[in-house]
Amino acid sequence: MTEEPTRRKRAGGRAGMQVRAGTAVIDQMPWRIPVNPDRPTEPLDADGVQRVHKTAMRILRDIGIEFLNPEAVTILKQAGCIVTGTNVRMDEDFVMEMVARAPSTFTITPRNPDREIIMGGNHMVFVNVSSPPNSWDMERGKRSGDFETFKEFMKLTQYFNCIHVAGGYPVEPVDIHASVRHLDCLYEKLTLTDKVVHAYSLGAERVEDVMEMVRIAGGLSEAEFQAKPRMYTNINSVSPLKHDFPMLDGAMRMARRGQPVVVTPFTLAGAMAPVTMSGAVALSIAEALAAVALLQYINPGCPVAIGTFTSNVDMKSGAPAFGTPEYMRATQMTGQLVRFYGVPMRASGVCAANVPDGQAMWETSNSLWSAVQSGTNMVYHAAGWLEGGLIASPEKFVMDCEVLQMIQRYFEEATFATTEDDLAFDAIKEVGPGGHYFGVQHTQDRYQHAFYAPICSDWRNYEAWAIDGAMWTQERAHRIYKQILAEFEAPAMNGDHQEELRQFVAKRKQEGGAPTDF
Amino acid sequence: MTEEPTRRKRAGGRAGMQVRAGTAVIDQMPWRIPVNPDRPTEPLDADGVQRVHKTAMRILRDIGIEFLNPEAVTILKQAGCIVTGTNVRMDEDFVMEMVARAPSTFTITPRNPDREIIMGGNHMVFVNVSSPPNSWDMERGKRSGDFETFKEFMKLTQYFNCIHVAGGYPVEPVDIHASVRHLDCLYEKLTLTDKVVHAYSLGAERVEDVMEMVRIAGGLSEAEFQAKPRMYTNINSVSPLKHDFPMLDGAMRMARRGQPVVVTPFTLAGAMAPVTMSGAVALSIAEALAAVALLQYINPGCPVAIGTFTSNVDMKSGAPAFGTPEYMRATQMTGQLVRFYGVPMRASGVCAANVPDGQAMWETSNSLWSAVQSGTNMVYHAAGWLEGGLIASPEKFVMDCEVLQMIQRYFEEATFATTEDDLAFDAIKEVGPGGHYFGVQHTQDRYQHAFYAPICSDWRNYEAWAIDGAMWTQERAHRIYKQILAEFEAPAMNGDHQEELRQFVAKRKQEGGAPTDF
């Protein structure tokens, strides 16, 4: 018997375009904030943690960080740091005093308070893919990001209960002028989703506009807005050893209004960081702590988190690699350091693959499980990322959500509980040798929720699967994504708030939005 | 811009049939016995381990195990167990006394002593896919196993340094009569590979023939053969609570000649085991310990290992599921129990997927990482498994070897070392803010071996990948598998030993091989 899997695949792809009548929405897990019960995987012993920490401290004291923002430099000079031009050096006592001010746990409350997330402790939340310039899907292939595609990803972000945060733009909508892009995007994000949203720290106007839009969407006074975290920003250093102007500006604006800042150096070992992983981690930690110290000096106790994005390059081609063994260890080591500093941690779900194939899933699995193993609290790019972050894919989004749901189920105590009921001695006695468990009461009482129920995996045997179209994973994911879009309903929103939001966007557009230099 | 990924895929598939001139063999990692440095992930606390253990002891004492082998029953009666027909009950003192006799670590030495493996401690070895009736590849689709395909998989097993053991038949060669199949298969296995081999415990003649063939292939006297482990068998219980005749017979024959027996109950929660995972683990442990006790009574100190194969069924369809969250937790819990008993542990690399797609790799990743997390020493089916063990696939074999190599690299201390050289303070100072690390001596000294180098992953950007054929992972794996077969050279073998082996096979064939009842 022979067959042509690729021809079948094509048929599957076409079938995927049609939404069959009577198909129910997928049976996904309910919304929850997952709690990770596992002890983290710790490659470093206590001495190893100290050695990385002390190296970060030496970097901050002896080499210094470039702060390309005069206001930040002035503030750090006031704080007693040694300033030489844009170079700022700070000693361990200052850094540790500032870091100690940061809360170990905080919440972020979006317009729908039921979607509040917890950052810190054993809690873990998942964020959609953020910032690719391009999208790819089975139907249309690779193309530049546009506003319609942006909205599609916002619908997926809202639909999946295992996605807790509407992070950055899933694709950059280049068909909207950069001056007003943040206004259109945030309007859609705030109306198509009711989850925690993010502001890019790319200029004062953008940050201030987004904060204002989040305040309006939540129907909040300025005092209510500032009273607790309502949104967040993520800033990246320009590794090695630089923080640029707009990122620092946005971070300081957010910190002053009590809104969380995630500081995530992006270091590729062998390129903008040492070729050795602990060295790359030490550099990354130094850069993150420098920004944390600044923000804690400005607003003591303001919510911050430290992110890791330390991977390596392919030394043959210089191409970035993701989800590698080195990436996993860097994430685990960063987890140990961040716990030492006592602040929440961010990591990512990443891969270098260009399409949602086997490589995409082993790389993404490696990165997601290393997030679990490192005690990460916030997982960026948890669904939808391809090509090292240059592509967002709806099929990959669905496939990743299957993995995220499995992680959530893996966390449930039911999978490893040892009550008398779980140990099931009486059922084992009742069934006896050679019997079958399906018929016994112990099974009947539990079978509906005993095991993880997949959304995209096909567990049928080959023949049943082949007769039904022989669809590979990406084709099933394609069908699911189309079906979700077809049946999507936006979450309820207070009409007055929505109208005020609309008017704000119109006004700001009339004013020209944010300045652009092109 | 649009494109048709499936058409490109087809093109890639065709291109995969040709081996391009001048293409070097893949640059794989060298042979080694990996050592797992991580502390295991332990879902159970000490009390939980005791509760599962005590449940297993209650099962053995109060319910008993069916031993469908009169010789085994007689021996266990002699040993003081309570026998009622084929039902054997044993108490904790006896079980623990017997288990305490088993070595915590042993070696297995194949005909090439450089391929010796270590079973136990933190060592971890990988075994090829074993026992599927069918094969599937990109070119020929799904078809029944045959001898030529068997040989193809033997070549892959030998080729990959990350595969340490030539386990069971990668496909069942149904074109060879069952009476002589073991003779032909073992001849090929012993000449196409020089790695540790396995004997199926499926009848006295088969087990004795394979032992004799391993002795001959190694050029060993009977005394030399028995002096240390040279091969092994794996037996499965018939869950719940039964051990069948041939498996026990083979296990006893192997134990008497000092050859290792891996005891692996195959329990699917909700079918042949309780629907609750700790109950399924307790049942599995009871079944395994019963066989271990028998073997240790027969030959005190003989090498044994306990295997786990506890997964769950899909409660909607009854289909077996693999690589699920429940599977991961069952494997981790079993690891805790097996460490408590102090013997080596076996687990598996498994999936329910029918083709080497995204689902195949997230399920396989889940199972392989849970093997790492559980401190597993021997990973069965580590490369090539599909459709819950009903299909062996060469593309999946190559893809899995990439994951296995990444696990090996993940274990290397270089990925988390914190020497002064690794921490790289001087390099960080030398490069300074905004510089690049590629040019510095610290990088130049290390770049060739700094990071994991993939064999099948494509880390190029989308455009470079698309121009080169837009091959999905399975297509690249297909090309690699064809290339390996085209360039395969069998390992050297002593001509006298090979001739003696050939004569033994001819003689045993003339005698009719093993009896069959069909």
mmCIF file with all atom_site columns, N, CA and C in Angstrom, chain A residues 54-65 82 87-92 95, chain B residues 425:
data_model
loop_
_atom_site.group_PDB
_atom_site.id
_atom_site.type_symbol
_atom_site.label_atom_id
_atom_site.label_alt_id
_atom_site.label_comp_id
_atom_site.label_asym_id
_atom_site.label_entity_id
_atom_site.label_seq_id
_atom_site.pdbx_PDB_ins_code
_atom_site.Cartn_x
_atom_site.Cartn_y
_atom_site.Cartn_z
_atom_site.occupancy
_atom_site.B_iso_or_equiv
_atom_site.pdbx_formal_charge
_atom_site.auth_seq_id
_atom_site.auth_comp_id
_atom_site.auth_asym_id
_atom_site.auth_atom_id
_atom_site.pdbx_PDB_model_num
ATOM 1  N N  . LYS A 1 54  ? 27.543 38.167 41.377 1.00 0.00 ? 54  LYS A N  1
ATOM 2  C CA . LYS A 1 54  ? 28.710 39.029 41.599 1.00 0.00 ? 54  LYS A CA 1
ATOM 3  C C  . LYS A 1 54  ? 29.283 39.553 40.278 1.00 0.00 ? 54  LYS A C  1
ATOM 4  N N  . THR A 1 55  ? 29.169 38.755 39.234 1.00 0.00 ? 55  THR A N  1
ATOM 5  C CA . THR A 1 55  ? 29.623 39.225 37.913 1.00 0.00 ? 55  THR A CA 1
ATOM 6  C C  . THR A 1 55  ? 28.738 40.364 37.426 1.00 0.00 ? 55  THR A C  1
ATOM 7  N N  . ALA A 1 56  ? 27.425 40.214 37.635 1.00 0.00 ? 56  ALA A N  1
ATOM 8  C CA . ALA A 1 56  ? 26.509 41.312 37.264 1.00 0.00 ? 56  ALA A CA 1
ATOM 9  C C  . ALA A 1 56  ? 26.864 42.574 38.052 1.00 0.00 ? 56  ALA A C  1
ATOM 10 N N  . MET A 1 57  ? 27.188 42.396 39.318 1.00 0.00 ? 57  MET A N  1
ATOM 11 C CA . MET A 1 57  ? 27.525 43.554 40.151 1.00 0.00 ? 57  MET A CA 1
ATOM 12 C C  . MET A 1 57  ? 28.826 44.213 39.681 1.00 0.00 ? 57  MET A C  1
ATOM 13 N N  . ARG A 1 58  ? 29.797 43.392 39.286 1.00 0.00 ? 58  ARG A N  1
ATOM 14 C CA . ARG A 1 58  ? 31.063 43.945 38.759 1.00 0.00 ? 58  ARG A CA 1
ATOM 15 C C  . ARG A 1 58  ? 30.823 44.719 37.470 1.00 0.00 ? 58  ARG A C  1
ATOM 16 N N  . ILE A 1 59  ? 29.927 44.184 36.635 1.00 0.00 ? 59  ILE A N  1
ATOM 17 C CA . ILE A 1 59  ? 29.607 44.883 35.383 1.00 0.00 ? 59  ILE A CA 1
ATOM 18 C C  . ILE A 1 59  ? 29.023 46.256 35.696 1.00 0.00 ? 59  ILE A C  1
ATOM 19 N N  . LEU A 1 60  ? 28.093 46.298 36.639 1.00 0.00 ? 60  LEU A N  1
ATOM 20 C CA . LEU A 1 60  ? 27.424 47.567 36.967 1.00 0.00 ? 60  LEU A CA 1
ATOM 21 C C  . LEU A 1 60  ? 28.386 48.554 37.640 1.00 0.00 ? 60  LEU A C  1
ATOM 22 N N  . ARG A 1 61  ? 29.326 48.030 38.422 1.00 0.00 ? 61  ARG A N  1
ATOM 23 C CA . ARG A 1 61  ? 30.232 48.903 39.171 1.00 0.00 ? 61  ARG A CA 1
ATOM 24 C C  . ARG A 1 61  ? 31.436 49.336 38.324 1.00 0.00 ? 61  ARG A C  1
ATOM 25 N N  . ASP A 1 62  ? 31.997 48.409 37.559 1.00 0.00 ? 62  ASP A N  1
ATOM 26 C CA . ASP A 1 62  ? 33.283 48.674 36.897 1.00 0.00 ? 62  ASP A CA 1
ATOM 27 C C  . ASP A 1 62  ? 33.156 49.045 35.424 1.00 0.00 ? 62  ASP A C  1
ATOM 28 N N  . ILE A 1 63  ? 32.106 48.594 34.767 1.00 0.00 ? 63  ILE A N  1
ATOM 29 C CA . ILE A 1 63  ? 31.946 48.893 33.337 1.00 0.00 ? 63  ILE A CA 1
ATOM 30 C C  . ILE A 1 63  ? 30.836 49.924 33.139 1.00 0.00 ? 63  ILE A C  1
ATOM 31 N N  . GLY A 1 64  ? 29.723 49.705 33.797 1.00 0.00 ? 64  GLY A N  1
ATOM 32 C CA . GLY A 1 64  ? 28.627 50.668 33.712 1.00 0.00 ? 64  GLY A CA 1
ATOM 33 C C  . GLY A 1 64  ? 27.708 50.414 32.532 1.00 0.00 ? 64  GLY A C  1
ATOM 34 N N  . ILE A 1 65  ? 26.558 51.067 32.584 1.00 0.00 ? 65  ILE A N  1
ATOM 35 C CA . ILE A 1 65  ? 25.533 50.925 31.551 1.00 0.00 ? 65  ILE A CA 1
ATOM 36 C C  . ILE A 1 65  ? 25.335 52.294 30.903 1.00 0.00 ? 65  ILE A C  1
ATOM 37 N N  . ILE A 1 82  ? 27.819 56.880 39.771 1.00 0.00 ? 82  ILE A N  1
ATOM 38 C CA . ILE A 1 82  ? 28.952 57.546 39.131 1.00 0.00 ? 82  ILE A CA 1
ATOM 39 C C  . ILE A 1 82  ? 28.630 57.725 37.651 1.00 0.00 ? 82  ILE A C  1
ATOM 40 N N  . ASN A 1 87  ? 27.401 57.191 30.536 1.00 0.00 ? 87  ASN A N  1
ATOM 41 C CA . ASN A 1 87  ? 27.748 55.963 31.256 1.00 0.00 ? 87  ASN A CA 1
ATOM 42 C C  . ASN A 1 87  ? 27.439 56.106 32.742 1.00 0.00 ? 87  ASN A C  1
ATOM 43 N N  . VAL A 1 88  ? 26.699 55.137 33.253 1.00 0.00 ? 88  VAL A N  1
ATOM 44 C CA . VAL A 1 88  ? 26.314 55.173 34.672 1.00 0.00 ? 88  VAL A CA 1
ATOM 45 C C  . VAL A 1 88  ? 26.821 53.913 35.350 1.00 0.00 ? 88  VAL A C  1
ATOM 46 N N  . ARG A 1 89  ? 27.571 54.118 36.427 1.00 0.00 ? 89  ARG A N  1
ATOM 47 C CA . ARG A 1 89  ? 28.036 52.976 37.206 1.00 0.00 ? 89  ARG A CA 1
ATOM 48 C C  . ARG A 1 89  ? 27.360 53.019 38.574 1.00 0.00 ? 89  ARG A C  1
ATOM 49 N N  . MET A 1 90  ? 27.001 51.857 39.084 1.00 0.00 ? 90  MET A N  1
ATOM 50 C CA . MET A 1 90  ? 26.307 51.808 40.373 1.00 0.00 ? 90  MET A CA 1
ATOM 51 C C  . MET A 1 90  ? 26.853 50.636 41.185 1.00 0.00 ? 90  MET A C  1
ATOM 52 N N  . ASP A 1 91  ? 26.879 50.792 42.494 1.00 0.00 ? 91  ASP A N  1
ATOM 53 C CA . ASP A 1 91  ? 27.467 49.721 43.295 1.00 0.00 ? 91  ASP A CA 1
ATOM 54 C C  . ASP A 1 91  ? 26.385 48.783 43.838 1.00 0.00 ? 91  ASP A C  1
ATOM 55 N N  . GLU A 1 92  ? 26.844 47.654 44.365 1.00 0.00 ? 92  GLU A N  1
ATOM 56 C CA . GLU A 1 92  ? 25.939 46.595 44.798 1.00 0.00 ? 92  GLU A CA 1
ATOM 57 C C  . GLU A 1 92  ? 24.953 47.053 45.866 1.00 0.00 ? 92  GLU A C  1
ATOM 58 N N  . VAL A 1 95  ? 22.165 49.003 44.183 1.00 0.00 ? 95  VAL A N  1
ATOM 59 C CA . VAL A 1 95  ? 21.321 48.145 43.347 1.00 0.00 ? 95  VAL A CA 1
ATOM 60 C C  . VAL A 1 95  ? 20.429 47.270 44.225 1.00 0.00 ? 95  VAL A C  1
ATOM 61 N N  . PHE B 1 425 ? 33.718 38.109 32.367 1.00 0.00 ? 425 PHE B N  1
ATOM 62 C CA . PHE B 1 425 ? 33.746 39.529 32.717 1.00 0.00 ? 425 PHE B CA 1
ATOM 63 C C  . PHE B 1 425 ? 34.722 40.307 31.835 1.00 0.00 ? 425 PHE B C  1
#
